[in-house]
Coordinates of N, CA and C in Angstrom, one line a residue:
Chain A
X143 N 48.9 18.6 30.9 CA 48.4 19.0 29.6 C 48.3 17.8 28.7
X144 N 47.3 17.7 27.9 CA 47.1 16.7 26.9 C 47.0 17.3 25.5
X145 N 47.5 16.6 24.6 CA 47.4 17.1 23.2 C 46.2 16.5 22.5
X146 N 45.3 17.4 22.1 CA 44.1 16.9 21.4 C 44.2 17.3 19.9
X147 N 43.6 16.4 19.1 CA 43.5 16.7 17.6 C 42.1 17.3 17.4
X148 N 42.1 18.5 16.8 CA 40.8 19.2 16.6 C 40.6 19.3 15.1
X149 N 39.3 19.0 14.8 CA 38.9 19.2 13.4 C 37.7 20.2 13.4
X150 N 37.8 21.3 12.7 CA 36.8 22.3 12.6 C 36.3 22.3 11.1
X151 N 34.9 22.2 11.0 CA 34.4 22.3 9.6 C 33.5 23.5 9.6
X152 N 33.7 24.4 8.6 CA 33.0 25.6 8.5 C 32.3 25.6 7.2
X153 N 30.9 25.7 7.2 CA 30.2 25.6 6.0 C 29.2 26.8 5.8
X154 N 28.9 27.2 4.6 CA 27.9 28.3 4.4 C 26.6 27.8 5.0
X155 N 25.9 28.7 5.6 CA 24.6 28.4 6.3 C 23.6 27.9 5.2
X156 N 22.8 26.9 5.7 CA 21.9 26.2 4.8 C 20.9 27.2 4.1
X157 N 20.6 28.3 4.7 CA 19.7 29.2 4.1 C 20.3 30.1 3.1
X158 N 21.6 30.1 2.9 CA 22.3 31.0 2.0 C 22.6 30.2 0.7
X159 N 22.6 30.9 -0.4 CA 23.1 30.4 -1.7 C 24.6 30.1 -1.5
X160 N 25.1 29.1 -2.3 CA 26.5 28.8 -2.3 C 27.0 28.7 -3.7
X161 N 27.3 29.9 -4.3 CA 27.7 29.8 -5.7 C 28.9 28.9 -6.0
X162 N 29.8 28.8 -5.1 CA 31.0 27.9 -5.3 C 30.5 26.5 -5.4
X163 N 29.6 26.1 -4.5 CA 29.0 24.8 -4.5 C 28.3 24.5 -5.8
X164 N 27.5 25.5 -6.2 CA 26.8 25.3 -7.5 C 27.7 25.1 -8.7
X165 N 28.8 25.8 -8.7 CA 29.8 25.7 -9.8 C 30.4 24.3 -9.7
X166 N 30.7 23.8 -8.5 CA 31.3 22.5 -8.4 C 30.3 21.4 -8.9
X167 N 29.0 21.6 -8.5 CA 28.0 20.7 -8.9 C 27.9 20.6 -10.4
X168 N 27.9 21.8 -11.1 CA 27.8 21.8 -12.5 C 29.0 21.2 -13.2
X169 N 30.2 21.4 -12.6 CA 31.4 20.8 -13.1 C 31.4 19.3 -13.0
X170 N 30.9 18.8 -11.9 CA 30.8 17.3 -11.7 C 29.8 16.7 -12.7
X171 N 28.7 17.4 -12.9 CA 27.7 16.9 -13.9 C 28.3 16.9 -15.3
X172 N 29.1 18.0 -15.6 CA 29.7 18.1 -16.9 C 30.7 16.9 -17.1
X173 N 31.3 16.5 -16.0 CA 32.3 15.4 -16.1 C 31.6 14.0 -16.2
X174 N 30.2 14.0 -16.2 CA 29.5 12.8 -16.4 C 28.9 12.1 -15.1
X175 N 29.1 12.8 -14.0 CA 28.5 12.2 -12.7 C 27.1 12.7 -12.6
X176 N 26.2 11.7 -12.5 CA 24.8 12.1 -12.4 C 24.3 11.9 -10.9
X177 N 23.1 12.4 -10.7 CA 22.4 12.2 -9.4 C 23.1 13.0 -8.3
X178 N 23.6 14.1 -8.5 CA 24.3 14.9 -7.5 C 23.4 16.1 -7.1
X179 N 23.2 16.3 -5.8 CA 22.4 17.4 -5.4 C 23.0 18.2 -4.3
X180 N 22.7 19.5 -4.2 CA 23.0 20.4 -3.0 C 24.5 20.3 -2.6
X181 N 25.3 20.7 -3.6 CA 26.8 20.7 -3.3 C 27.1 22.0 -2.6
X182 N 27.8 21.9 -1.5 CA 28.2 23.0 -0.7 C 29.7 22.9 -0.4
X183 N 30.4 24.0 -0.5 CA 31.8 24.0 -0.3 C 32.2 24.9 0.9
X184 N 32.9 24.4 1.9 CA 33.3 25.1 3.0 C 34.8 24.9 3.3
X185 N 35.1 25.2 4.6 CA 36.5 25.0 5.0 C 36.7 23.9 6.0
X186 N 37.8 23.2 6.0 CA 38.2 22.3 7.0 C 39.5 22.8 7.6
X187 N 39.5 22.9 8.9 CA 40.7 23.4 9.6 C 41.1 22.3 10.7
X188 N 42.3 21.8 10.6 CA 42.7 20.9 11.6 C 43.9 21.5 12.4
X189 N 44.0 21.2 13.7 CA 45.2 21.6 14.4 C 45.3 20.8 15.7
X190 N 46.4 21.0 16.4 CA 46.6 20.3 17.7 C 46.5 21.4 18.8
X191 N 45.9 20.9 19.9 CA 45.7 21.9 21.0 C 46.1 21.2 22.3
X192 N 46.9 21.9 23.1 CA 47.3 21.4 24.4 C 46.4 22.0 25.4
X193 N 45.6 21.2 26.0 CA 44.7 21.6 27.1 C 44.6 20.5 28.2
X194 N 44.2 21.0 29.4 CA 44.1 20.0 30.5 C 43.1 18.9 30.3
X195 N 42.0 19.2 29.6 CA 41.0 18.1 29.4 C 40.2 18.4 28.1
X196 N 39.4 17.5 27.7 CA 38.7 17.6 26.5 C 37.7 18.7 26.5
X197 N 37.0 18.9 27.6 CA 36.1 20.0 27.7 C 36.7 21.4 27.4
X198 N 37.9 21.6 28.0 CA 38.6 22.8 27.7 C 39.0 23.0 26.3
X199 N 39.5 21.9 25.7 CA 39.8 21.9 24.2 C 38.7 22.3 23.4
X200 N 37.5 21.6 23.7 CA 36.3 21.9 22.9 C 35.8 23.4 23.0
X201 N 35.9 23.8 24.3 CA 35.5 25.2 24.5 C 36.3 26.2 23.8
X202 N 37.7 26.0 23.9 CA 38.6 26.9 23.2 C 38.4 26.8 21.7
X203 N 38.2 25.6 21.2 CA 38.1 25.5 19.7 C 36.9 26.2 19.2
X204 N 35.8 26.1 20.0 CA 34.6 26.9 19.6 C 34.8 28.4 19.7
X205 N 35.5 28.8 20.7 CA 35.9 30.3 20.8 C 36.7 30.7 19.6
X206 N 37.6 29.9 19.1 CA 38.4 30.2 18.0 C 37.5 30.4 16.7
X207 N 36.5 29.5 16.6 CA 35.6 29.6 15.5 C 34.9 30.9 15.5
X208 N 34.4 31.2 16.7 CA 33.6 32.4 16.9 C 34.4 33.7 16.6
X209 N 35.7 33.7 17.0 CA 36.5 34.9 16.9 C 37.2 35.0 15.6
X210 N 37.5 33.9 14.9 CA 38.4 34.0 13.7 C 38.0 33.0 12.6
X211 N 37.7 31.8 12.9 CA 37.6 30.8 11.8 C 36.4 30.9 11.0
X212 N 35.3 31.3 11.6 CA 34.0 31.3 10.9 C 33.4 32.7 11.0
X213 N 32.7 33.1 10.0 CA 31.9 34.3 10.0 C 30.4 33.9 10.5
X214 N 30.1 34.3 11.7 CA 28.8 33.8 12.2 C 27.6 34.2 11.5
X215 N 27.7 35.3 10.7 CA 26.5 35.7 9.9 C 26.3 34.8 8.7
X216 N 27.3 34.3 8.1 CA 27.1 33.5 6.9 C 27.5 32.0 7.0
X217 N 28.2 31.7 8.1 CA 28.7 30.3 8.2 C 28.4 29.7 9.5
X218 N 28.2 28.4 9.4 CA 28.0 27.5 10.6 C 29.2 26.6 10.7
X219 N 29.5 26.3 12.0 CA 30.7 25.4 12.2 C 30.4 24.2 13.1
X220 N 31.2 23.2 12.9 CA 31.1 22.0 13.8 C 32.6 21.8 14.3
X221 N 32.7 21.4 15.5 CA 34.0 21.1 16.1 C 34.0 19.6 16.6
X222 N 35.1 18.9 16.2 CA 35.3 17.6 16.6 C 36.7 17.5 17.3
X223 N 36.7 17.1 18.6 CA 37.9 17.0 19.4 C 38.2 15.5 19.6
X224 N 39.4 15.1 19.2 CA 39.8 13.7 19.3 C 40.9 13.6 20.3
X225 N 40.8 12.5 21.1 CA 41.5 12.2 22.3 C 43.0 12.3 22.1
X226 N 43.6 12.2 23.2 CA 45.0 12.3 23.6 C 45.9 11.5 22.6
X227 N 47.0 12.1 22.2 CA 48.0 11.4 21.5 C 49.3 11.3 22.3
Chain B
X109 N 17.2 3.5 -6.1 CA 18.1 4.5 -5.8 C 17.9 5.0 -4.4
X110 N 19.0 5.2 -3.7 CA 19.0 5.8 -2.4 C 19.8 7.1 -2.4
X111 N 19.3 8.0 -1.5 CA 20.1 9.3 -1.4 C 21.0 9.2 -0.3
X112 N 22.3 9.4 -0.6 CA 23.4 9.4 0.4 C 23.9 10.8 0.7
X113 N 24.3 11.0 1.9 CA 25.0 12.3 2.2 C 26.5 12.0 2.2
X114 N 27.2 12.8 1.4 CA 28.6 12.6 1.2 C 29.3 13.8 1.8
X115 N 30.4 13.6 2.6 CA 31.3 14.6 3.1 C 32.7 14.3 2.6
X116 N 33.2 15.2 1.9 CA 34.6 15.1 1.4 C 35.5 16.1 2.1
X117 N 36.6 15.7 2.6 CA 37.5 16.6 3.2 C 38.8 16.5 2.4
X118 N 39.3 17.7 2.0 CA 40.5 17.8 1.1 C 41.5 18.6 1.9
X119 N 42.7 18.0 2.2 CA 43.7 18.7 3.0 C 45.0 18.7 2.3
X120 N 45.8 19.8 2.5 CA 47.2 19.7 2.0 C 47.9 18.5 2.5
X121 N 48.7 17.9 1.7 CA 49.5 16.7 2.2 C 50.4 17.0 3.3
X122 N 50.6 16.1 4.2 CA 51.4 16.3 5.5 C 52.8 16.8 5.2
X123 N 53.3 16.3 4.1 CA 54.7 16.6 3.7 C 54.9 18.0 3.2
X124 N 53.8 18.7 2.9 CA 53.9 20.0 2.3 C 53.7 21.1 3.3
X125 N 54.4 22.2 3.1 CA 54.1 23.4 4.0 C 52.7 23.9 3.7
X126 N 52.0 24.5 4.7 CA 50.7 25.1 4.5 C 50.7 26.5 5.0
X127 N 51.1 27.4 4.1 CA 51.2 28.8 4.5 C 49.9 29.4 5.1
X128 N 48.8 29.0 4.5 CA 47.5 29.5 5.0 C 47.3 29.0 6.5
X129 N 47.6 27.7 6.7 CA 47.5 27.2 8.0 C 48.4 27.9 9.0
X130 N 49.7 28.2 8.6 CA 50.6 28.9 9.4 C 50.0 30.3 9.8
X131 N 49.4 31.0 8.8 CA 48.9 32.3 9.0 C 47.7 32.2 10.0
X132 N 46.9 31.2 9.9 CA 45.8 31.1 10.8 C 46.3 30.8 12.2
X133 N 47.3 29.9 12.3 CA 47.9 29.6 13.6 C 48.5 30.9 14.3
X134 N 49.2 31.7 13.5 CA 49.7 33.0 14.1 C 48.6 33.9 14.5
X135 N 47.5 34.0 13.7 CA 46.4 34.9 14.1 C 45.8 34.4 15.3
X136 N 45.6 33.1 15.5 CA 45.0 32.6 16.7 C 45.9 32.9 17.9
X137 N 47.2 32.7 17.8 CA 48.1 33.0 18.9 C 48.0 34.5 19.2
X138 N 48.0 35.4 18.2 CA 47.9 36.8 18.4 C 46.6 37.2 19.1
X139 N 45.5 36.4 19.0 CA 44.3 36.6 19.7 C 44.3 36.1 21.1
X140 N 45.4 35.4 21.5 CA 45.6 35.0 22.9 C 45.4 33.5 23.1
X141 N 45.2 32.8 22.1 CA 45.0 31.3 22.3 C 46.4 30.7 22.3
X142 N 46.7 30.0 23.3 CA 48.1 29.3 23.5 C 48.0 27.8 23.2
X143 N 49.1 27.2 23.0 CA 49.2 25.8 22.9 C 48.6 25.2 21.6
X144 N 48.7 26.0 20.5 CA 48.2 25.5 19.2 C 49.3 25.0 18.4
X145 N 49.1 23.9 17.7 CA 50.2 23.4 16.8 C 49.7 22.9 15.5
X146 N 50.5 23.0 14.5 CA 50.3 22.3 13.2 C 48.9 22.6 12.6
X147 N 48.6 23.9 12.4 CA 47.3 24.2 11.8 C 47.4 24.0 10.3
X148 N 46.4 23.3 9.8 CA 46.3 23.1 8.4 C 44.9 23.4 7.9
X149 N 44.8 24.1 6.8 CA 43.5 24.5 6.2 C 43.2 23.8 4.9
X150 N 42.1 23.2 4.8 CA 41.7 22.5 3.6 C 40.3 22.9 3.2
X151 N 39.7 22.0 2.4 CA 38.3 22.2 1.9 C 37.4 21.1 2.5
X152 N 36.2 21.5 2.7 CA 35.1 20.6 3.0 C 34.1 20.7 2.0
X153 N 33.7 19.6 1.4 CA 32.6 19.6 0.3 C 31.6 18.6 0.7
X154 N 30.3 19.1 0.8 CA 29.2 18.2 1.1 C 28.3 18.2 -0.1
X155 N 27.7 17.0 -0.3 CA 26.6 16.9 -1.4 C 25.8 15.7 -1.1
X156 N 24.7 15.6 -1.9 CA 23.9 14.4 -1.9 C 24.1 13.6 -3.2
X157 N 24.0 12.3 -3.0 CA 24.3 11.5 -4.2 C 23.3 10.4 -4.3
X158 N 22.6 10.2 -5.4 CA 21.6 9.1 -5.6 C 22.3 8.0 -6.2
X159 N 22.5 6.9 -5.5 CA 23.1 5.7 -6.0 C 22.4 4.5 -5.5
X160 N 22.5 3.3 -6.1 CA 21.8 2.1 -5.7 C 22.3 1.6 -4.3
X161 N 23.6 1.7 -4.0 CA 24.0 1.3 -2.7 C 25.2 2.1 -2.2
X162 N 25.6 1.9 -1.0 CA 26.7 2.7 -0.4 C 28.0 2.5 -1.1
X163 N 28.3 1.3 -1.5 CA 29.6 1.1 -2.2 C 29.7 1.9 -3.5
X164 N 28.6 2.0 -4.2 CA 28.6 2.8 -5.4 C 28.8 4.3 -5.1
X165 N 28.1 4.7 -4.1 CA 28.2 6.1 -3.7 C 29.7 6.5 -3.3
X166 N 30.3 5.6 -2.5 CA 31.6 5.8 -2.1 C 32.6 5.8 -3.2
X167 N 32.4 4.8 -4.2 CA 33.3 4.7 -5.3 C 33.2 6.0 -6.2
X168 N 32.0 6.4 -6.4 CA 31.8 7.6 -7.3 C 32.3 8.9 -6.6
X169 N 32.2 9.0 -5.3 CA 32.7 10.1 -4.5 C 34.2 10.2 -4.6
X170 N 34.8 9.0 -4.5 CA 36.3 9.0 -4.6 C 36.7 9.4 -6.0
X171 N 36.0 8.9 -7.0 CA 36.3 9.3 -8.4 C 36.2 10.8 -8.6
X172 N 35.1 11.4 -8.0 CA 35.0 12.9 -8.1 C 36.2 13.6 -7.5
X173 N 36.7 13.1 -6.4 CA 37.8 13.7 -5.7 C 39.0 13.6 -6.7
X174 N 39.2 12.4 -7.3 CA 40.4 12.2 -8.1 C 40.3 13.1 -9.4
X175 N 39.1 13.3 -9.9 CA 39.0 14.0 -11.1 C 38.8 15.5 -11.0
X176 N 38.2 16.0 -9.9 CA 37.9 17.4 -9.8 C 38.2 18.0 -8.4
X177 N 37.8 17.3 -7.3 CA 37.8 18.0 -6.0 C 39.2 18.2 -5.4
X178 N 40.1 17.3 -5.7 CA 41.4 17.3 -5.0 C 42.5 17.3 -6.1
X179 N 43.6 18.0 -5.8 CA 44.8 17.9 -6.7 C 45.6 16.8 -6.1
X180 N 45.7 15.7 -6.7 CA 46.4 14.5 -6.1 C 47.9 14.8 -5.8
X181 N 48.5 15.7 -6.4 CA 49.9 16.0 -6.2 C 50.1 16.7 -4.8
X182 N 49.2 17.6 -4.5 CA 49.4 18.4 -3.3 C 48.4 18.1 -2.2
X183 N 47.3 17.4 -2.5 CA 46.2 17.2 -1.5 C 45.9 15.8 -1.3
X184 N 45.5 15.5 -0.1 CA 44.9 14.2 0.3 C 43.5 14.4 0.6
X185 N 42.6 13.4 0.3 CA 41.2 13.5 0.6 C 40.7 12.3 1.4
X186 N 39.6 12.6 2.2 CA 38.9 11.5 2.8 C 37.4 11.7 2.5
X187 N 36.8 10.5 2.3 CA 35.4 10.5 1.9 C 34.6 9.8 3.0
X188 N 33.5 10.5 3.4 CA 32.6 9.8 4.4 C 31.2 9.8 3.7
X189 N 30.6 8.6 3.6 CA 29.3 8.5 3.0 C 28.3 8.1 4.1
X190 N 27.3 8.9 4.3 CA 26.3 8.5 5.4 C 25.0 8.1 4.8
X191 N 24.4 7.2 5.5 CA 23.3 6.4 5.0 C 22.1 7.2 4.5
X192 N 21.2 6.5 4.0 CA 19.9 6.8 3.4 C 19.2 7.8 4.2
X193 N 18.6 8.8 3.5 CA 17.6 9.7 4.1 C 16.2 9.4 3.5

């Protein structure tokens, strides 16, 4: 078994409005930051995973996204698995 | 002006408990996933930023984290700026 570091990023799908992102964009503009566009707010989930190899870690991390971490109707996810520690 | 893609990741600091992460870890275990450790849940914020160069984009993105996107007492952030589109 090897211990892998997994980073999952779950974002609202591009085709959906993101009211939270819009609110953050307006707040940043109100603070004086200019030139900001298309703010979107999602989740970042990190964890460690003991698996025999990187493919198994990636496969299980994707399964976790599909079953719990992301809502496939409204959210898209990316999985990054980083090597052995 | 160049348009940069910015990704900000805001996570609870390592020294703090993360009850949301613990709950997610327990839920994943209950679903049958084994070998999971140290689950932490944070925010991912993406946006576009018009700045003259990458240094300016990175500097302003960090300022946004310090002023709005992260709570420096409880959260740590990372900023990734990706090149011109």
